[in-house]
């Protein structure tokens, strides 16, 4: 009887977690209202690296416009990721810009994640339910994204509140977002 | 020359014919006659032989590679179908993509401490801390390098080094789910194949195989109506040129031969006359081919296309001997000596091709010069015996008289009309803005589609505005240091310049040592204290030996490195790609370096064409002077001056006519002048030697008619070089035909 119950529980779990979703289902599940550009806000990030004794905490602000993205970190060090003129740059504390070789994949991803554009994300991820009701789990389906990320989880109600990134080395990054109003 | 009795002529003539034919058949059966269709093989040998060899060595491995791209709705399925088929054949070229980043991290992470990108080195040199940069990088949630490199190198300087090197790679090709793709304005799925062309025995089989590939793609498009395929690569150009040349040789040669047969049968009404002409042609072609086979390892197909002109020249000698009255011993003797003089002058004209630094044209000269000797032997030794009992002489006399009459009547008009044409030609040439165009594309008969595909695919592979540099040094360290200095100098011109060099991945030993010293100093300053605290242990730098070439060649990056590095004649040679830089800026930088050169075959060859054209003009002036001197010595000054004037006028009309038809002139119009002079000298010699006799006028008329048909056929070629040649010759011959009788007095 105990075994039957366990199996039933497992089956229930399977139906509740990891169930494939369409972009519309994912949007409905989070009751998302896709924000209009430009949008901005602040973030707090915790990076859990296996080789780090403590998680690395940082915070900063972001700003998203059409064809431009600024992801600026204030602490622990001033730095930024900037996408403009179809090029992705890292910006150091002195304002020096260095182009990153990822091309247009990463900025497109960041744009879509911040806005919760599941229609766009569906092209590169398999969308599925997460054990948390207000979260959507996403598994990349093609290179080069699946080389960098194992899994991405988007959480929120009405807007995206939290992004969890799991890289290929099983390190975890949790980003909490606070959109500036009105968005 | 020893005296030969008339009885000895026929046996001697037949003996040389049989020997020539037998020897040629033997060489053909033994496979000694090799055809070459590679356009690049036409390149003249350059001063910097070493650079040529190095370039050949770098690109030899790709000479059988082709690129195929699929776009459209079902592109992925079409790509997969085709890939499966070629995978089974073992034709897929697999070493095209960049290795996985994880493997790269592992490889370079082992040399942590020795590898710094330019920005990090500059920061350290200026005494700035790298600790902040490492923290910022670690903090970047969207940087795929960080998780991969951090376990090997917490300073993340190695990650920055690899990142900087990767940014310099200009290729647009990426891998998605094991498929090579280009995300251009449209998404393309790309296949790279290595065709097994080296294993095939002949050019024909290689051409068939390449066409089978393109035909299979046409089937794919039929199967998937919304898929568009495109292909590029040297094998496709070679195959298209080979097939085009073969086709032109067959139908241009066929049509020429048909018209000549028609002319002979109409004018002589004798099968024996046709037989005599055919024997002359056969002997001429045998002599020409034998000379080529014995003197060269391979014969270029372009040579054979040009060489069909032999049909038009060789036939002249037959006509002169055949139209001469057999019972008029003085006329017959005059014709024989004129034929000999004409042969020597024409062969000399063609031998001038040997002075040009282009082997294909040298082969044309050899083929025609020897072919003319064969035609001469046949005309002097065989034809008289074949036409011994010819009974149509009276008809020939009538025809000859009619031609003389027409030429006599038109003398005045010819002078006026051609002088007017000459005047108009001068005005047209002088007022034309662009007279010459020396683009190397003149040698290429590849289709417009293939050329466009080639350009597009090259941009995917090498990036836009890509220039290639070849550097060489006696040792590897000096080569890498030179590359580093070159990259710095190029980048100082513009920050947008991208340079793909092996030193991007393998810094010189001295630079690696400098990097280590800078990092150790930074560590001693406490730059990485925060990082050490985060990971809970001290940060070590330079624990392993420095990075070496052998280590890279044996790694996943081996293919990338070996495609840009080789050893040749005791030198270490590297190939550097520069993108987004103007040629002028690169050349300015190169002025400060030695043993380095920018390689641009098309540009170099176009320059060579300019030089060849200029030297050909000088040659033309000298050759004309020599010919006129011969005429002056052999005949008289007035005849020489008259001949010179009318010849120059005809050349001018030929060139301006070509300019009108083509829009611009090129080297091949001038090469046509060489032949025009040789043919014209024949006509002048015959008129001056034999006078305006009916037999001479008839022979020259038949000769000119056959030449117009043969050279006129070249005007229908698809290759600009060949039709340029055809236009000038055709227009020039028509003019020469009418002006040649003007050098002698009107026949009473």
Short mmCIF file of C-alpha atoms in Angstrom, two decimals, chain B residues 15-495:
data_model
loop_
_atom_site.label_atom_id
_atom_site.label_comp_id
_atom_site.label_asym_id
_atom_site.label_seq_id
_atom_site.Cartn_x
_atom_site.Cartn_y
_atom_site.Cartn_z
CA UNK B 15 57.29 9.91 -93.86
CA UNK B 16 57.29 12.98 -91.59
CA UNK B 17 53.48 12.87 -91.41
CA UNK B 18 53.43 9.18 -90.44
CA UNK B 19 56.18 9.67 -87.85
CA UNK B 20 54.45 12.71 -86.34
CA UNK B 21 51.04 10.99 -86.17
CA UNK B 22 52.52 7.75 -84.74
CA UNK B 23 54.54 9.59 -82.10
CA UNK B 24 51.52 11.65 -81.06
CA UNK B 25 49.29 8.57 -80.85
CA UNK B 26 51.96 6.83 -78.75
CA UNK B 27 52.16 9.80 -76.35
CA UNK B 28 48.35 10.00 -76.09
CA UNK B 29 48.09 6.27 -75.37
CA UNK B 30 50.86 6.51 -72.78
CA UNK B 31 48.93 9.33 -71.06
CA UNK B 32 51.74 11.83 -71.55
CA UNK B 33 49.32 14.56 -72.69
CA UNK B 34 47.97 16.14 -69.51
CA UNK B 35 45.38 18.89 -69.48
CA UNK B 36 45.41 21.62 -66.85
CA UNK B 37 42.24 23.63 -66.18
CA UNK B 38 43.12 25.39 -62.92
CA UNK B 39 42.95 29.14 -63.54
CA UNK B 40 45.54 29.74 -60.81
CA UNK B 41 48.06 27.71 -62.79
CA UNK B 42 48.09 30.59 -65.29
CA UNK B 43 49.76 32.81 -62.74
CA UNK B 44 53.16 33.96 -63.87
CA UNK B 45 56.10 33.18 -61.62
CA UNK B 46 56.70 36.10 -59.32
CA UNK B 47 59.80 37.66 -57.87
CA UNK B 48 58.99 36.46 -54.40
CA UNK B 49 58.98 32.78 -55.10
CA UNK B 50 59.08 31.96 -51.41
CA UNK B 51 55.79 33.75 -50.74
CA UNK B 52 54.16 31.87 -53.59
CA UNK B 53 55.35 28.56 -52.22
CA UNK B 54 54.20 29.47 -48.72
CA UNK B 55 50.80 30.56 -49.99
CA UNK B 56 50.54 27.36 -52.03
CA UNK B 57 51.41 25.31 -48.95
CA UNK B 58 48.80 27.11 -46.83
CA UNK B 59 45.99 26.70 -49.31
CA UNK B 60 46.92 23.38 -50.97
CA UNK B 61 44.98 21.49 -48.32
CA UNK B 62 41.78 23.35 -49.19
CA UNK B 63 42.02 23.10 -52.98
CA UNK B 64 39.48 20.26 -53.13
CA UNK B 65 37.15 21.81 -50.54
CA UNK B 66 33.73 23.15 -51.40
CA UNK B 67 31.12 24.97 -49.36
CA UNK B 68 27.39 24.33 -49.76
CA UNK B 69 24.70 26.46 -48.11
CA UNK B 70 20.97 25.83 -47.66
CA UNK B 71 18.42 28.51 -46.88
CA UNK B 72 14.63 28.61 -46.76
CA UNK B 73 11.87 26.97 -44.77
CA UNK B 74 13.06 23.36 -45.00
CA UNK B 75 16.76 24.23 -45.09
CA UNK B 76 17.53 22.18 -41.99
CA UNK B 77 15.92 18.99 -43.37
CA UNK B 78 17.55 19.46 -46.78
CA UNK B 79 20.91 20.04 -45.10
CA UNK B 80 20.51 16.90 -42.98
CA UNK B 81 19.57 14.77 -46.00
CA UNK B 82 22.55 15.93 -48.01
CA UNK B 83 24.89 15.66 -45.06
CA UNK B 84 23.86 12.06 -44.43
CA UNK B 85 24.62 11.18 -48.06
CA UNK B 86 28.06 12.78 -48.04
CA UNK B 87 28.85 11.46 -44.57
CA UNK B 88 28.38 7.93 -45.94
CA UNK B 89 30.82 8.76 -48.73
CA UNK B 90 33.31 10.16 -46.21
CA UNK B 91 33.44 13.55 -47.93
CA UNK B 92 32.47 15.74 -44.94
CA UNK B 93 35.19 18.16 -43.91
CA UNK B 94 34.93 18.10 -40.16
CA UNK B 95 37.67 20.33 -38.80
CA UNK B 96 35.98 23.63 -39.45
CA UNK B 97 34.38 24.62 -36.17
CA UNK B 98 35.95 26.14 -33.12
CA UNK B 99 36.42 23.59 -30.31
CA UNK B 100 34.07 23.64 -27.34
CA UNK B 101 34.78 26.41 -24.86
CA UNK B 102 35.15 23.93 -21.99
CA UNK B 103 38.06 22.21 -23.77
CA UNK B 104 39.61 25.60 -24.52
CA UNK B 105 39.28 26.60 -20.85
CA UNK B 106 41.00 23.41 -19.77
CA UNK B 107 43.76 23.88 -22.33
CA UNK B 108 44.63 27.49 -21.57
CA UNK B 109 43.77 27.27 -17.88
CA UNK B 110 46.82 25.02 -17.48
CA UNK B 111 49.04 27.96 -18.49
CA UNK B 112 47.42 30.43 -16.09
CA UNK B 113 49.78 33.32 -15.34
CA UNK B 114 51.48 33.44 -18.76
CA UNK B 115 48.51 34.62 -20.78
CA UNK B 116 47.25 38.19 -20.65
CA UNK B 117 45.12 40.17 -23.06
CA UNK B 118 46.24 43.63 -24.13
CA UNK B 119 43.94 45.47 -21.74
CA UNK B 120 45.04 43.49 -18.67
CA UNK B 121 48.70 43.93 -19.63
CA UNK B 122 48.24 47.66 -20.04
CA UNK B 123 46.43 47.92 -16.70
CA UNK B 124 49.22 46.02 -14.91
CA UNK B 125 51.94 48.00 -16.68
CA UNK B 126 50.31 51.20 -15.43
CA UNK B 127 50.18 49.76 -11.92
CA UNK B 128 46.39 49.29 -11.83
CA UNK B 129 44.82 46.42 -9.92
CA UNK B 130 43.36 43.45 -11.75
CA UNK B 131 41.50 42.29 -8.68
CA UNK B 132 38.52 44.54 -9.42
CA UNK B 133 38.37 43.38 -13.03
CA UNK B 134 38.37 39.75 -11.87
CA UNK B 135 35.56 40.43 -9.40
CA UNK B 136 33.53 42.26 -12.04
CA UNK B 137 33.97 39.36 -14.41
CA UNK B 138 33.07 36.86 -11.74
CA UNK B 139 30.03 38.90 -10.93
CA UNK B 140 28.80 39.01 -14.53
CA UNK B 141 25.89 36.62 -14.59
CA UNK B 142 25.77 36.48 -18.35
CA UNK B 143 29.42 35.70 -19.06
CA UNK B 144 29.73 32.05 -20.17
CA UNK B 145 33.52 32.17 -19.76
CA UNK B 146 33.50 32.74 -16.02
CA UNK B 147 32.17 29.37 -14.79
CA UNK B 148 34.44 27.51 -17.20
CA UNK B 149 37.67 29.39 -16.48
CA UNK B 150 37.23 30.27 -12.81
CA UNK B 151 38.13 26.79 -11.44
CA UNK B 152 41.43 26.88 -13.41
CA UNK B 153 42.25 30.55 -12.98
CA UNK B 154 40.42 32.60 -10.32
CA UNK B 155 42.10 35.78 -11.65
CA UNK B 156 40.09 35.18 -14.87
CA UNK B 157 42.95 36.75 -16.87
CA UNK B 158 43.10 33.57 -18.98
CA UNK B 159 39.39 33.95 -19.71
CA UNK B 160 40.00 37.52 -20.87
CA UNK B 161 42.92 36.32 -23.03
CA UNK B 162 40.77 33.70 -24.79
CA UNK B 163 37.87 36.12 -25.07
CA UNK B 164 40.10 38.71 -26.79
CA UNK B 165 41.53 36.10 -29.17
CA UNK B 166 38.02 34.90 -30.02
CA UNK B 167 36.83 38.43 -30.82
CA UNK B 168 39.53 38.57 -33.51
CA UNK B 169 38.15 35.47 -35.27
CA UNK B 170 36.19 36.98 -38.13
CA UNK B 171 34.26 33.88 -39.16
CA UNK B 172 30.48 34.11 -39.07
CA UNK B 173 30.17 30.33 -38.94
CA UNK B 174 28.77 28.96 -35.70
CA UNK B 175 27.57 25.56 -34.62
CA UNK B 176 23.98 24.82 -33.61
CA UNK B 177 23.06 21.28 -32.62
CA UNK B 178 26.06 19.95 -34.53
CA UNK B 179 25.14 21.87 -37.69
CA UNK B 180 27.25 24.67 -39.06
CA UNK B 181 25.09 27.78 -39.48
CA UNK B 182 25.40 31.39 -40.52
CA UNK B 183 22.91 33.85 -39.08
CA UNK B 184 23.17 36.43 -41.85
CA UNK B 185 20.15 38.36 -43.13
CA UNK B 186 18.76 34.84 -43.60
CA UNK B 187 19.68 31.69 -41.72
CA UNK B 188 21.96 29.39 -43.71
CA UNK B 189 22.86 25.80 -42.93
CA UNK B 190 26.35 25.16 -44.24
CA UNK B 191 28.21 22.02 -45.30
CA UNK B 192 31.92 21.81 -46.02
CA UNK B 193 33.05 18.91 -48.20
CA UNK B 194 36.42 17.65 -49.32
CA UNK B 195 35.90 16.13 -52.76
CA UNK B 196 38.15 13.13 -53.58
CA UNK B 197 39.38 14.79 -56.79
CA UNK B 198 43.04 13.84 -56.29
CA UNK B 199 42.09 10.16 -56.47
CA UNK B 200 40.58 10.55 -59.94
CA UNK B 201 42.66 9.79 -63.01
CA UNK B 202 41.63 12.62 -65.31
CA UNK B 203 40.32 16.17 -65.34
CA UNK B 204 37.21 14.95 -67.16
CA UNK B 205 36.34 12.57 -64.32
CA UNK B 206 37.00 15.29 -61.75
CA UNK B 207 34.75 17.66 -63.70
CA UNK B 208 32.01 15.04 -63.88
CA UNK B 209 32.20 14.48 -60.12
CA UNK B 210 31.95 18.20 -59.35
CA UNK B 211 28.99 18.54 -61.71
CA UNK B 212 27.38 15.52 -60.04
CA UNK B 213 27.54 17.45 -56.75
CA UNK B 214 25.90 20.55 -58.26
CA UNK B 215 23.27 18.41 -60.01
CA UNK B 216 22.47 16.64 -56.73
CA UNK B 217 21.80 20.07 -55.21
CA UNK B 218 19.40 20.84 -58.07
CA UNK B 219 17.57 17.62 -57.12
CA UNK B 220 17.44 18.79 -53.50
CA UNK B 221 15.83 22.05 -54.64
CA UNK B 222 13.31 20.03 -56.66
CA UNK B 223 12.55 17.86 -53.62
CA UNK B 224 12.31 20.82 -51.24
CA UNK B 225 10.72 23.62 -53.32
CA UNK B 226 11.21 26.25 -50.63
CA UNK B 227 14.92 25.57 -50.21
CA UNK B 228 17.61 27.55 -52.02
CA UNK B 229 21.07 26.05 -52.29
CA UNK B 230 24.32 27.80 -53.14
CA UNK B 231 27.82 26.41 -53.59
CA UNK B 232 31.36 27.70 -53.95
CA UNK B 233 34.97 26.51 -53.97
CA UNK B 234 37.88 26.11 -56.39
CA UNK B 235 36.63 22.71 -57.73
CA UNK B 236 33.43 24.38 -59.02
CA UNK B 237 35.40 27.15 -60.79
CA UNK B 238 37.80 24.61 -62.30
CA UNK B 239 34.95 22.39 -63.46
CA UNK B 240 33.00 25.28 -64.99
CA UNK B 241 36.09 26.58 -66.79
CA UNK B 242 37.01 23.08 -67.97
CA UNK B 243 33.54 22.34 -69.32
CA UNK B 244 33.24 25.78 -70.90
CA UNK B 245 36.64 25.46 -72.60
CA UNK B 246 35.80 21.93 -73.82
CA UNK B 247 32.44 23.08 -75.12
CA UNK B 248 33.95 26.09 -76.88
CA UNK B 249 36.76 24.00 -78.33
CA UNK B 250 34.24 21.55 -79.75
CA UNK B 251 31.66 23.87 -81.20
CA UNK B 252 33.90 26.79 -82.14
CA UNK B 253 36.38 24.38 -83.71
CA UNK B 254 33.56 22.40 -85.31
CA UNK B 255 31.85 25.41 -86.84
CA UNK B 256 35.20 26.79 -88.07
CA UNK B 257 36.08 23.46 -89.67
CA UNK B 258 32.61 23.28 -91.31
CA UNK B 259 33.00 26.71 -92.92
CA UNK B 260 36.50 25.88 -94.12
CA UNK B 261 35.29 22.64 -95.70
CA UNK B 262 32.51 24.61 -97.35
CA UNK B 263 34.94 27.24 -98.70
CA UNK B 264 37.34 24.60 -100.08
CA UNK B 265 34.64 22.51 -101.76
CA UNK B 266 32.95 25.59 -103.24
CA UNK B 267 36.12 27.12 -104.62
CA UNK B 268 38.06 24.01 -105.75
CA UNK B 269 35.17 21.57 -106.42
CA UNK B 270 37.56 18.72 -105.64
CA UNK B 271 37.73 16.12 -102.91
CA UNK B 272 41.48 15.98 -103.44
CA UNK B 273 41.70 19.69 -102.55
CA UNK B 274 39.77 19.04 -99.34
CA UNK B 275 42.03 16.07 -98.66
CA UNK B 276 45.09 18.30 -99.19
CA UNK B 277 43.73 20.88 -96.75
CA UNK B 278 42.93 18.20 -94.16
CA UNK B 279 46.41 16.67 -94.48
CA UNK B 280 47.92 20.12 -93.91
CA UNK B 281 45.75 20.69 -90.86
CA UNK B 282 46.51 17.24 -89.48
CA UNK B 283 50.23 17.72 -89.95
CA UNK B 284 50.08 21.18 -88.36
CA UNK B 285 48.12 20.00 -85.30
CA UNK B 286 50.41 16.96 -84.87
CA UNK B 287 53.53 19.15 -84.95
CA UNK B 288 52.00 21.62 -82.49
CA UNK B 289 50.78 18.99 -80.04
CA UNK B 290 54.03 17.03 -80.23
CA UNK B 291 56.01 20.15 -79.38
CA UNK B 292 53.74 20.92 -76.43
CA UNK B 293 53.79 17.34 -75.15
CA UNK B 294 57.55 17.06 -75.37
CA UNK B 295 58.26 20.51 -73.88
CA UNK B 296 55.64 20.79 -71.11
CA UNK B 297 54.37 18.54 -68.32
CA UNK B 298 50.80 19.72 -68.81
CA UNK B 299 48.92 21.79 -71.37
CA UNK B 300 46.45 24.43 -70.24
CA UNK B 301 42.98 24.22 -71.78
CA UNK B 302 43.15 27.97 -72.49
CA UNK B 303 46.13 27.15 -74.76
CA UNK B 304 43.99 24.77 -76.78
CA UNK B 305 41.16 27.29 -77.09
CA UNK B 306 43.56 29.92 -78.46
CA UNK B 307 45.26 27.32 -80.57
CA UNK B 308 42.28 26.71 -82.84
CA UNK B 309 43.60 29.82 -84.63
CA UNK B 310 46.14 27.46 -86.20
CA UNK B 311 43.35 26.19 -88.46
CA UNK B 312 43.03 29.66 -89.96
CA UNK B 313 46.74 30.27 -90.47
CA UNK B 314 47.85 26.82 -91.60
CA UNK B 315 45.26 26.79 -94.34
CA UNK B 316 46.87 29.88 -95.96
CA UNK B 317 49.84 27.85 -97.17
CA UNK B 318 47.58 25.18 -98.69
CA UNK B 319 45.60 27.85 -100.55
CA UNK B 320 48.69 29.56 -101.96
CA UNK B 321 50.15 26.29 -103.28
CA UNK B 322 46.78 24.99 -104.48
CA UNK B 323 45.77 28.13 -106.42
CA UNK B 324 49.12 28.52 -108.22
CA UNK B 325 49.23 27.43 -111.85
CA UNK B 326 51.23 24.19 -111.95
CA UNK B 327 52.59 24.89 -115.44
CA UNK B 328 53.92 28.34 -114.53
CA UNK B 329 57.28 27.45 -112.97
CA UNK B 330 58.22 31.09 -112.13
CA UNK B 331 54.91 31.72 -110.35
CA UNK B 332 55.25 28.38 -108.56
CA UNK B 333 58.79 29.18 -107.44
CA UNK B 334 57.68 32.64 -106.23
CA UNK B 335 54.88 31.09 -104.21
CA UNK B 336 57.19 28.53 -102.62
CA UNK B 337 59.65 31.18 -101.49
CA UNK B 338 56.79 33.45 -100.31
CA UNK B 339 55.31 30.57 -98.29
CA UNK B 340 58.69 29.97 -96.64
CA UNK B 341 59.18 33.68 -95.90
CA UNK B 342 55.60 33.94 -94.63
CA UNK B 343 56.08 30.90 -92.36
CA UNK B 344 59.25 32.33 -90.86
CA UNK B 345 57.65 35.74 -90.26
CA UNK B 346 54.43 34.35 -88.76
CA UNK B 347 56.26 31.81 -86.60
CA UNK B 348 58.51 34.64 -85.40
CA UNK B 349 55.39 36.65 -84.52
CA UNK B 350 54.04 33.78 -82.45
CA UNK B 351 57.39 33.07 -80.83
CA UNK B 352 57.03 36.54 -79.34
CA UNK B 353 54.48 34.99 -76.97
CA UNK B 354 57.40 33.19 -75.37
CA UNK B 355 58.72 36.52 -74.14
CA UNK B 356 55.60 36.96 -72.00
CA UNK B 357 55.68 35.70 -68.40
CA UNK B 358 52.56 33.56 -68.77
CA UNK B 359 53.02 29.90 -69.53
CA UNK B 360 49.64 29.40 -71.21
CA UNK B 361 50.51 32.05 -73.83
CA UNK B 362 54.01 30.66 -74.20
CA UNK B 363 52.34 27.33 -75.00
CA UNK B 364 50.13 29.04 -77.60
CA UNK B 365 53.28 30.44 -79.26
CA UNK B 366 55.02 27.04 -79.28
CA UNK B 367 51.92 25.25 -80.57
CA UNK B 368 51.36 27.65 -83.47
CA UNK B 369 55.03 28.08 -84.41
CA UNK B 370 55.58 24.31 -84.64
CA UNK B 371 52.16 23.85 -86.22
CA UNK B 372 53.14 26.28 -88.98
CA UNK B 373 56.30 24.28 -89.67
CA UNK B 374 54.08 21.20 -90.03
CA UNK B 375 51.77 23.11 -92.39
CA UNK B 376 54.77 24.29 -94.41
CA UNK B 377 56.13 20.73 -94.77
CA UNK B 378 52.75 19.55 -95.96
CA UNK B 379 52.27 22.49 -98.35
CA UNK B 380 55.68 22.04 -99.93
CA UNK B 381 56.04 18.26 -99.99
CA UNK B 382 52.59 16.63 -100.00
CA UNK B 383 50.04 19.01 -101.60
CA UNK B 384 51.76 19.29 -105.01
CA UNK B 385 51.57 15.50 -105.40
CA UNK B 386 47.95 15.26 -104.28
CA UNK B 387 46.86 17.97 -106.75
CA UNK B 388 49.16 16.74 -109.50
CA UNK B 389 46.26 15.93 -111.81
CA UNK B 390 43.92 18.74 -110.68
CA UNK B 391 41.67 19.81 -113.54
CA UNK B 392 39.83 22.79 -112.10
CA UNK B 393 42.56 25.35 -112.72
CA UNK B 394 40.50 27.33 -115.21
CA UNK B 395 37.72 27.82 -112.64
CA UNK B 396 40.30 29.02 -110.14
CA UNK B 397 41.67 31.46 -112.71
CA UNK B 398 38.15 32.79 -113.27
CA UNK B 399 37.58 33.19 -109.54
CA UNK B 400 40.97 34.86 -109.12
CA UNK B 401 40.27 37.28 -111.95
CA UNK B 402 36.93 38.15 -110.41
CA UNK B 403 38.58 38.87 -107.04
CA UNK B 404 41.28 40.99 -108.69
CA UNK B 405 38.61 42.90 -110.55
CA UNK B 406 36.67 43.61 -107.33
CA UNK B 407 39.83 44.65 -105.49
CA UNK B 408 40.91 46.86 -108.39
CA UNK B 409 37.54 48.54 -108.57
CA UNK B 410 37.41 49.14 -104.85
CA UNK B 411 40.93 50.57 -104.44
CA UNK B 412 39.75 54.16 -104.38
CA UNK B 413 36.84 53.48 -102.11
CA UNK B 414 39.03 51.38 -99.80
CA UNK B 415 41.51 54.23 -99.41
CA UNK B 416 38.78 56.74 -98.59
CA UNK B 417 36.64 54.52 -96.36
CA UNK B 418 39.50 53.03 -94.36
CA UNK B 419 41.21 56.42 -93.97
CA UNK B 420 37.91 57.77 -92.67
CA UNK B 421 37.55 54.79 -90.32
CA UNK B 422 41.12 55.39 -89.19
CA UNK B 423 40.35 59.03 -88.44
CA UNK B 424 37.18 58.15 -86.56
CA UNK B 425 39.12 55.48 -84.64
CA UNK B 426 41.69 58.06 -83.51
CA UNK B 427 38.93 60.41 -82.35
CA UNK B 428 37.05 57.57 -80.61
CA UNK B 429 40.14 56.25 -78.80
CA UNK B 430 41.32 59.72 -77.76
CA UNK B 431 37.92 60.78 -76.42
CA UNK B 432 37.26 57.51 -74.58
CA UNK B 433 37.61 57.89 -70.81
CA UNK B 434 38.54 54.31 -69.91
CA UNK B 435 40.52 52.65 -72.67
CA UNK B 436 42.01 49.74 -70.74
CA UNK B 437 40.63 47.32 -68.16
CA UNK B 438 43.12 44.83 -66.75
CA UNK B 439 40.89 42.93 -64.34
CA UNK B 440 42.05 39.36 -63.77
CA UNK B 441 38.41 38.24 -64.11
CA UNK B 442 39.11 38.36 -67.87
CA UNK B 443 40.74 34.95 -67.51
CA UNK B 444 37.83 33.44 -65.67
CA UNK B 445 34.86 31.92 -67.45
CA UNK B 446 33.07 31.06 -64.20
CA UNK B 447 29.38 31.91 -64.06
CA UNK B 448 28.15 35.10 -62.42
CA UNK B 449 26.22 33.02 -59.84
CA UNK B 450 29.31 31.08 -58.81
CA UNK B 451 31.34 34.28 -58.46
CA UNK B 452 28.65 35.86 -56.27
CA UNK B 453 28.42 32.71 -54.13
CA UNK B 454 32.20 32.66 -53.77
CA UNK B 455 32.27 36.25 -52.53
CA UNK B 456 29.44 35.66 -50.06
CA UNK B 457 30.84 32.40 -48.69
CA UNK B 458 34.35 33.87 -48.41
CA UNK B 459 32.90 36.67 -46.31
CA UNK B 460 31.25 34.12 -44.02
CA UNK B 461 34.53 32.30 -43.61
CA UNK B 462 37.06 35.11 -43.50
CA UNK B 463 34.91 38.16 -42.69
CA UNK B 464 34.49 41.31 -44.74
CA UNK B 465 37.38 43.30 -46.16
CA UNK B 466 39.72 40.42 -45.40
CA UNK B 467 43.38 40.79 -46.35
CA UNK B 468 46.03 38.11 -46.02
CA UNK B 469 49.59 38.68 -44.88
CA UNK B 470 52.44 36.18 -44.96
CA UNK B 471 55.27 36.60 -42.45
CA UNK B 472 58.42 34.53 -42.17
CA UNK B 473 61.39 34.35 -39.81
CA UNK B 474 64.25 31.96 -39.18
CA UNK B 475 62.93 31.03 -35.72
CA UNK B 476 59.53 30.75 -34.09
CA UNK B 477 60.20 33.25 -31.32
CA UNK B 478 61.19 35.96 -33.82
CA UNK B 479 58.07 35.19 -35.88
CA UNK B 480 55.75 35.51 -32.87
CA UNK B 481 57.44 38.73 -31.74
CA UNK B 482 57.06 40.13 -35.25
CA UNK B 483 53.37 39.19 -35.27
CA UNK B 484 52.87 40.93 -31.92
CA UNK B 485 54.56 44.09 -33.19
CA UNK B 486 52.51 43.94 -36.39
CA UNK B 487 49.21 43.49 -34.53
CA UNK B 488 50.03 46.46 -32.27
CA UNK B 489 50.94 48.63 -35.28
CA UNK B 490 47.76 47.68 -37.15
CA UNK B 491 45.55 48.28 -34.11
CA UNK B 492 47.11 51.70 -33.64
CA UNK B 493 45.64 52.62 -37.07
CA UNK B 494 42.09 51.87 -35.98
CA UNK B 495 40.50 50.11 -33.02
#
